[in-house]
PDB file of C-alpha atoms in Angstrom:
ATOM      1  CA  PRO A   6      14.145  -1.667  -6.482  1.00 60.00           C
ATOM      2  CA  PHE A   7      11.550  -1.104  -3.827  1.00 77.00           C
ATOM      3  CA  THR A   8      12.266  -2.541  -0.388  1.00 87.00           C
ATOM      4  CA  SER A   9       8.665  -2.156   0.579  1.00 90.00           C
ATOM      5  CA  PHE A  10       5.446  -0.884  -1.001  1.00 90.00           C
ATOM      6  CA  MET A  11       2.127   0.264   0.334  1.00 94.00           C
ATOM      7  CA  VAL A  12      -0.763  -2.162   0.415  1.00 96.00           C
ATOM      8  CA  SER A  13      -4.413  -1.420   1.043  1.00 96.00           C
ATOM      9  CA  VAL A  14      -6.557  -3.085   3.684  1.00 95.00           C
ATOM     10  CA  SER A  15      -8.406  -5.214   1.051  1.00 95.00           C
ATOM     11  CA  GLU A  16      -5.027  -6.694   0.060  1.00 96.00           C
ATOM     12  CA  PHE A  17      -3.842  -7.832   3.491  1.00 95.00           C
ATOM     13  CA  ALA A  18      -4.994 -11.453   3.166  1.00 94.00           C
ATOM     14  CA  ASP A  19      -3.421 -12.000  -0.248  1.00 96.00           C
ATOM     15  CA  ALA A  20      -0.288  -9.966   0.351  1.00 96.00           C
ATOM     16  CA  ALA A  21       0.380 -11.597   3.761  1.00 95.00           C
ATOM     17  CA  LEU A  22       0.699 -14.993   2.123  1.00 95.00           C
ATOM     18  CA  ASN A  23       3.820 -13.664   0.318  1.00 95.00           C
ATOM     19  CA  PHE A  24       5.270 -10.810   2.353  1.00 94.00           C
ATOM     20  CA  PRO A  25       5.424  -9.483   5.929  1.00 93.00           C
ATOM     21  CA  ILE A  26       3.071  -6.515   6.395  1.00 95.00           C
ATOM     22  CA  LEU A  27       4.282  -3.690   8.681  1.00 94.00           C
ATOM     23  CA  PHE A  28       3.146  -0.206   9.413  1.00 96.00           C
ATOM     24  CA  VAL A  29       5.391   2.817   8.780  1.00 93.00           C
ATOM     25  CA  ARG A  30       4.998   6.413   9.684  1.00 92.00           C
ATOM     26  CA  ALA A  31       3.647   8.513   6.783  1.00 91.00           C
ATOM     27  CA  ALA A  32       3.285  12.233   6.158  1.00 89.00           C
ATOM     28  CA  PRO A  33       0.940  14.124   8.554  1.00 86.00           C
ATOM     29  CA  ASP A  34      -2.636  14.440   7.265  1.00 85.00           C
ATOM     30  CA  ALA A  35      -4.231  17.749   6.274  1.00 80.00           C
ATOM     31  CA  LEU A  36      -4.911  18.567   9.941  1.00 84.00           C
ATOM     32  CA  GLY A  37      -1.282  17.826  10.946  1.00 87.00           C
ATOM     33  CA  ARG A  38      -2.146  14.548  12.697  1.00 89.00           C
ATOM     34  CA  ASP A  39       0.267  11.573  12.681  1.00 90.00           C
ATOM     35  CA  THR A  40      -0.432   8.871  10.108  1.00 93.00           C
ATOM     36  CA  VAL A  41       0.816   5.381   9.338  1.00 95.00           C
ATOM     37  CA  ALA A  42       0.611   3.260   6.207  1.00 96.00           C
ATOM     38  CA  PRO A  43       0.747  -0.518   5.826  1.00 96.00           C
ATOM     39  CA  VAL A  44       3.537  -1.790   3.647  1.00 95.00           C
ATOM     40  CA  ALA A  45       4.460  -5.159   2.180  1.00 95.00           C
ATOM     41  CA  VAL A  46       8.163  -5.736   2.854  1.00 93.00           C
ATOM     42  CA  PHE A  47      10.214  -7.131  -0.018  1.00 93.00           C
ATOM     43  CA  GLY A  48      13.677  -6.903   1.501  1.00 88.00           C
ATOM     44  CA  LEU A  49      15.530  -5.944   4.675  1.00 81.00           C
ATOM     45  CA  LYS A  50      18.338  -3.824   3.253  1.00 81.00           C
ATOM     46  CA  PRO A  51      17.970  -0.452   1.484  1.00 81.00           C
ATOM     47  CA  GLY A  52      17.174  -1.064  -2.231  1.00 84.00           C
ATOM     48  CA  GLU A  53      16.821  -4.858  -1.728  1.00 87.00           C
ATOM     49  CA  ASN A  54      13.862  -6.608  -3.370  1.00 92.00           C
ATOM     50  CA  LEU A  55      13.934 -10.367  -2.870  1.00 91.00           C
ATOM     51  CA  PHE A  56      10.960 -10.747  -5.255  1.00 93.00           C
ATOM     52  CA  ALA A  57      12.484  -9.019  -8.317  1.00 90.00           C
ATOM     53  CA  THR A  58      14.670 -11.176 -10.472  1.00 89.00           C
ATOM     54  CA  ALA A  59      17.899  -9.961 -12.059  1.00 87.00           C
ATOM     55  CA  GLU A  60      15.887  -9.589 -15.310  1.00 89.00           C
ATOM     56  CA  GLY A  61      13.411  -7.289 -13.560  1.00 82.00           C
ATOM     57  CA  GLN A  62      10.606  -9.816 -13.485  1.00 88.00           C
ATOM     58  CA  TRP A  63       8.290 -10.182 -10.466  1.00 91.00           C
ATOM     59  CA  ASP A  64       8.821 -13.464  -8.568  1.00 93.00           C
ATOM     60  CA  ALA A  65       6.032 -13.655  -6.023  1.00 93.00           C
ATOM     61  CA  GLY A  66       2.487 -15.018  -5.946  1.00 93.00           C
ATOM     62  CA  TYR A  67       1.005 -11.606  -5.409  1.00 96.00           C
ATOM     63  CA  VAL A  68       1.687  -8.122  -6.858  1.00 95.00           C
ATOM     64  CA  PRO A  69       0.419  -5.177  -4.761  1.00 95.00           C
ATOM     65  CA  ALA A  70      -2.336  -3.219  -6.453  1.00 95.00           C
ATOM     66  CA  MET A  71      -0.340   0.036  -6.586  1.00 92.00           C
ATOM     67  CA  LEU A  72       2.418  -1.794  -8.524  1.00 91.00           C
ATOM     68  CA  ARG A  73      -0.163  -3.335 -10.847  1.00 93.00           C
ATOM     69  CA  ALA A  74      -1.604   0.142 -11.484  1.00 94.00           C
ATOM     70  CA  TYR A  75       1.807   1.615 -12.326  1.00 91.00           C
ATOM     71  CA  PRO A  76       2.433   3.918 -14.219  1.00 92.00           C
ATOM     72  CA  PHE A  77      -1.093   5.185 -13.536  1.00 93.00           C
ATOM     73  CA  THR A  78      -2.616   6.638 -10.374  1.00 91.00           C
ATOM     74  CA  MET A  79      -5.190   9.224  -9.197  1.00 89.00           C
ATOM     75  CA  ALA A  80      -4.279  12.732  -8.055  1.00 88.00           C
ATOM     76  CA  ARG A  81      -6.458  15.351  -6.499  1.00 85.00           C
ATOM     77  CA  ILE A  82      -6.741  18.472  -8.629  1.00 87.00           C
ATOM     78  CA  GLU A  83      -5.293  21.271  -6.505  1.00 85.00           C
ATOM     79  CA  GLY A  84      -7.899  23.615  -5.030  1.00 83.00           C
ATOM     80  CA  SER A  85     -10.847  21.306  -5.741  1.00 83.00           C
ATOM     81  CA  ASP A  86     -12.388  18.075  -4.675  1.00 85.00           C
ATOM     82  CA  ARG A  87     -12.020  16.568  -8.174  1.00 87.00           C
ATOM     83  CA  TRP A  88      -9.552  13.874  -9.104  1.00 88.00           C
ATOM     84  CA  ALA A  89      -7.650  13.206 -12.343  1.00 89.00           C
ATOM     85  CA  ILE A  90      -5.972  10.055 -13.659  1.00 90.00           C
ATOM     86  CA  VAL A  91      -2.250  10.743 -14.054  1.00 90.00           C
ATOM     87  CA  PHE A  92       0.667   8.655 -15.299  1.00 90.00           C
ATOM     88  CA  ASP A  93       4.465   8.573 -15.272  1.00 90.00           C
ATOM     89  CA  ASN A  94       5.300   9.540 -18.830  1.00 87.00           C
ATOM     90  CA  THR A  95       8.993   8.858 -18.206  1.00 89.00           C
ATOM     91  CA  TRP A  96       8.305   5.153 -17.726  1.00 89.00           C
ATOM     92  CA  GLU A  97      10.090   3.154 -20.418  1.00 86.00           C
ATOM     93  CA  GLY A  98       6.970   1.144 -21.065  1.00 85.00           C
ATOM     94  CA  MET A  99       5.083   4.214 -22.352  1.00 86.00           C
ATOM     95  CA  SER A 100       5.363   4.874 -26.082  1.00 85.00           C
ATOM     96  CA  ARG A 101       3.786   7.364 -28.536  1.00 83.00           C
ATOM     97  CA  THR A 102       4.147   4.963 -31.487  1.00 86.00           C
ATOM     98  CA  GLU A 103       3.717   1.394 -30.208  1.00 88.00           C
ATOM     99  CA  GLY A 104       1.318  -0.600 -28.065  1.00 88.00           C
ATOM    100  CA  VAL A 105      -2.345  -0.060 -27.200  1.00 88.00           C
ATOM    101  CA  PRO A 106      -3.528   3.548 -27.460  1.00 88.00           C
ATOM    102  CA  LEU A 107      -5.010   5.391 -24.503  1.00 90.00           C
ATOM    103  CA  PHE A 108      -7.394   7.291 -26.829  1.00 90.00           C
ATOM    104  CA  ASN A 109      -9.150   6.317 -30.060  1.00 88.00           C
ATOM    105  CA  GLU A 110      -9.179   8.319 -33.323  1.00 88.00           C
ATOM    106  CA  GLN A 111     -12.032  10.472 -32.056  1.00 91.00           C
ATOM    107  CA  GLY A 112     -10.060  11.439 -28.975  1.00 89.00           C
ATOM    108  CA  GLU A 113     -12.245   9.347 -26.628  1.00 93.00           C
ATOM    109  CA  ALA A 114     -10.825   7.108 -23.929  1.00 91.00           C
ATOM    110  CA  SER A 115      -9.957   3.615 -25.224  1.00 90.00           C
ATOM    111  CA  GLU A 116     -11.148   0.487 -23.489  1.00 92.00           C
ATOM    112  CA  LEU A 117      -7.686   0.126 -21.989  1.00 92.00           C
ATOM    113  CA  LEU A 118      -7.857   3.658 -20.477  1.00 92.00           C
ATOM    114  CA  ASN A 119     -11.399   3.042 -19.198  1.00 92.00           C
ATOM    115  CA  ASN A 120     -10.308  -0.154 -17.484  1.00 94.00           C
ATOM    116  CA  VAL A 121      -7.205   1.577 -15.975  1.00 94.00           C
ATOM    117  CA  HIS A 122      -9.439   4.460 -14.820  1.00 93.00           C
ATOM    118  CA  LYS A 123     -11.795   2.062 -13.046  1.00 95.00           C
ATOM    119  CA  PHE A 124      -8.916   0.155 -11.445  1.00 95.00           C
ATOM    120  CA  VAL A 125      -7.126   3.284 -10.094  1.00 94.00           C
ATOM    121  CA  GLN A 126     -10.428   4.873  -8.995  1.00 93.00           C
ATOM    122  CA  ASP A 127     -11.321   1.661  -7.050  1.00 94.00           C
ATOM    123  CA  LEU A 128      -7.777   1.574  -5.643  1.00 94.00           C
ATOM    124  CA  GLU A 129      -8.040   5.180  -4.479  1.00 92.00           C
ATOM    125  CA  SER A 130     -11.301   4.395  -2.670  1.00 93.00           C
ATOM    126  CA  ASP A 131      -9.565   1.401  -1.041  1.00 95.00           C
ATOM    127  CA  LEU A 132      -6.585   3.596  -0.039  1.00 94.00           C
ATOM    128  CA  GLU A 133      -9.004   6.061   1.628  1.00 93.00           C
ATOM    129  CA  ARG A 134     -10.479   3.137   3.619  1.00 95.00           C
ATOM    130  CA  THR A 135      -6.902   2.168   4.479  1.00 96.00           C
ATOM    131  CA  ARG A 136      -6.060   5.719   5.706  1.00 94.00           C
ATOM    132  CA  GLN A 137      -9.226   5.596   7.892  1.00 95.00           C
ATOM    133  CA  ALA A 138      -8.337   2.171   9.273  1.00 96.00           C
ATOM    134  CA  CYS A 139      -4.767   3.295  10.109  1.00 96.00           C
ATOM    135  CA  ALA A 140      -6.072   6.441  11.753  1.00 95.00           C
ATOM    136  CA  ALA A 141      -8.358   4.343  13.926  1.00 95.00           C
ATOM    137  CA  LEU A 142      -5.439   2.043  14.889  1.00 96.00           C
ATOM    138  CA  LEU A 143      -3.349   5.053  15.910  1.00 95.00           C
ATOM    139  CA  GLU A 144      -6.258   6.574  17.834  1.00 94.00           C
ATOM    140  CA  MET A 145      -6.793   3.332  19.733  1.00 95.00           C
ATOM    141  CA  LYS A 146      -3.033   3.212  20.465  1.00 96.00           C
ATOM    142  CA  VAL A 147      -2.696  -0.426  19.388  1.00 97.00           C
ATOM    143  CA  LEU A 148       0.477  -0.014  17.268  1.00 97.00           C
ATOM    144  CA  LYS A 149       3.970   0.232  18.744  1.00 96.00           C
ATOM    145  CA  PRO A 150       7.439   1.051  17.318  1.00 93.00           C
ATOM    146  CA  MET A 151       9.581  -2.024  16.788  1.00 90.00           C
ATOM    147  CA  ARG A 152      13.211  -2.908  15.918  1.00 86.00           C
ATOM    148  CA  PHE A 153      14.531  -6.038  14.326  1.00 80.00           C
ATOM    149  CA  ASP A 154      18.110  -7.251  14.973  1.00 79.00           C
ATOM    150  CA  ALA A 155      19.510 -10.380  13.346  1.00 76.00           C
ATOM    151  CA  THR A 156      22.715 -12.071  12.322  1.00 78.00           C
ATOM    152  CA  LEU A 157      22.584 -13.515   8.810  1.00 76.00           C
ATOM    153  CA  ALA A 158      24.039 -16.915   7.919  1.00 81.00           C
ATOM    154  CA  ASN A 159      27.130 -15.183   6.487  1.00 84.00           C
ATOM    155  CA  GLY A 160      27.752 -13.425   9.837  1.00 83.00           C
ATOM    156  CA  GLU A 161      26.452 -10.008   8.661  1.00 81.00           C
ATOM    157  CA  ALA A 162      24.628  -8.094  11.399  1.00 79.00           C
ATOM    158  CA  LEU A 163      21.380  -6.579  10.324  1.00 74.00           C
ATOM    159  CA  SER A 164      19.228  -3.971  12.137  1.00 76.00           C
ATOM    160  CA  VAL A 165      15.892  -2.735  10.854  1.00 75.00           C
ATOM    161  CA  ASP A 166      13.808  -0.113  12.622  1.00 80.00           C
ATOM    162  CA  GLY A 167      11.341   2.646  11.723  1.00 81.00           C
ATOM    163  CA  PHE A 168       8.327   0.428  11.586  1.00 91.00           C
ATOM    164  CA  MET A 169       5.356  -0.352  13.820  1.00 94.00           C
ATOM    165  CA  THR A 170       3.514  -3.539  14.649  1.00 95.00           C
ATOM    166  CA  ALA A 171       0.429  -4.583  16.625  1.00 96.00           C
ATOM    167  CA  ASP A 172       0.911  -3.922  20.373  1.00 96.00           C
ATOM    168  CA  GLU A 173      -0.351  -7.197  21.914  1.00 95.00           C
ATOM    169  CA  GLU A 174      -0.350  -5.769  25.446  1.00 96.00           C
ATOM    170  CA  ALA A 175      -2.357  -2.749  24.430  1.00 97.00           C
ATOM    171  CA  ILE A 176      -4.872  -4.919  22.522  1.00 96.00           C
ATOM    172  CA  ALA A 177      -5.208  -7.171  25.552  1.00 96.00           C
ATOM    173  CA  LYS A 178      -6.094  -4.178  27.754  1.00 97.00           C
ATOM    174  CA  LEU A 179      -9.006  -3.082  25.432  1.00 96.00           C
ATOM    175  CA  SER A 180     -12.466  -3.508  26.776  1.00 96.00           C
ATOM    176  CA  ASP A 181     -14.806  -6.200  25.431  1.00 96.00           C
ATOM    177  CA  THR A 182     -16.837  -3.419  23.767  1.00 96.00           C
ATOM    178  CA  GLN A 183     -13.721  -2.092  22.003  1.00 96.00           C
ATOM    179  CA  ILE A 184     -12.750  -5.587  20.866  1.00 96.00           C
ATOM    180  CA  ALA A 185     -16.281  -6.237  19.576  1.00 96.00           C
ATOM    181  CA  GLN A 186     -16.155  -2.941  17.735  1.00 95.00           C
ATOM    182  CA  MET A 187     -12.794  -3.761  16.197  1.00 96.00           C
ATOM    183  CA  TYR A 188     -14.088  -7.161  15.151  1.00 95.00           C
ATOM    184  CA  ARG A 189     -17.160  -5.650  13.509  1.00 96.00           C
ATOM    185  CA  ASN A 190     -15.282  -2.911  11.625  1.00 94.00           C
ATOM    186  CA  GLY A 191     -12.572  -5.312  10.448  1.00 94.00           C
ATOM    187  CA  LEU A 192      -9.623  -3.800  12.367  1.00 96.00           C
ATOM    188  CA  LEU A 193      -9.091  -6.896  14.535  1.00 95.00           C
ATOM    189  CA  GLY A 194      -8.901  -9.035  11.419  1.00 94.00           C
ATOM    190  CA  LEU A 195      -6.359  -6.673   9.854  1.00 94.00           C
ATOM    191  CA  LEU A 196      -4.175  -6.867  12.964  1.00 95.00           C
ATOM    192  CA  GLN A 197      -4.457 -10.673  12.991  1.00 94.00           C
ATOM    193  CA  VAL A 198      -3.389 -10.891   9.358  1.00 94.00           C
ATOM    194  CA  HIS A 199      -0.564  -8.402   9.956  1.00 92.00           C
TER     195      HIS A 199
END
């Protein structure tokens, strides 16, 4: 099970009602710059998901868009600026004999595939906005590394690190112009929800 999963900026308000949202370091971008990604946290221990039942059902009021899209996503076609819809054909929910077909008898995309395509295309656009927002937060230096230490009710010690949160001191030092800009471009709202 997933301990955390990426969420897009348009999901912050809904996701935050159910899960903590933190920022984690991600792979460097094409220019080698540091990046971060926002994630909804489902558990504190590796492999722990407090929102997945023993039967594998989802038990939360919100499902992140990337999980809703699964097993489909978009992938850039190597060496071009074109994208393709791709899917995990090893997923047990995929079948060649049962369910709703992806293509009709004429080989055209079915209504299901057209709806999935629109969803993952919109999601990819939202993820690009998320990458831009996270790059701006890093550039403004308003995120800081954090560590969480706790003792559970059963006496077990728990330490979680490797994540970033809003740096209240850094935000407080921003100029009024910077705060106004962050308000207008939605970054301040994202940090408040986070």
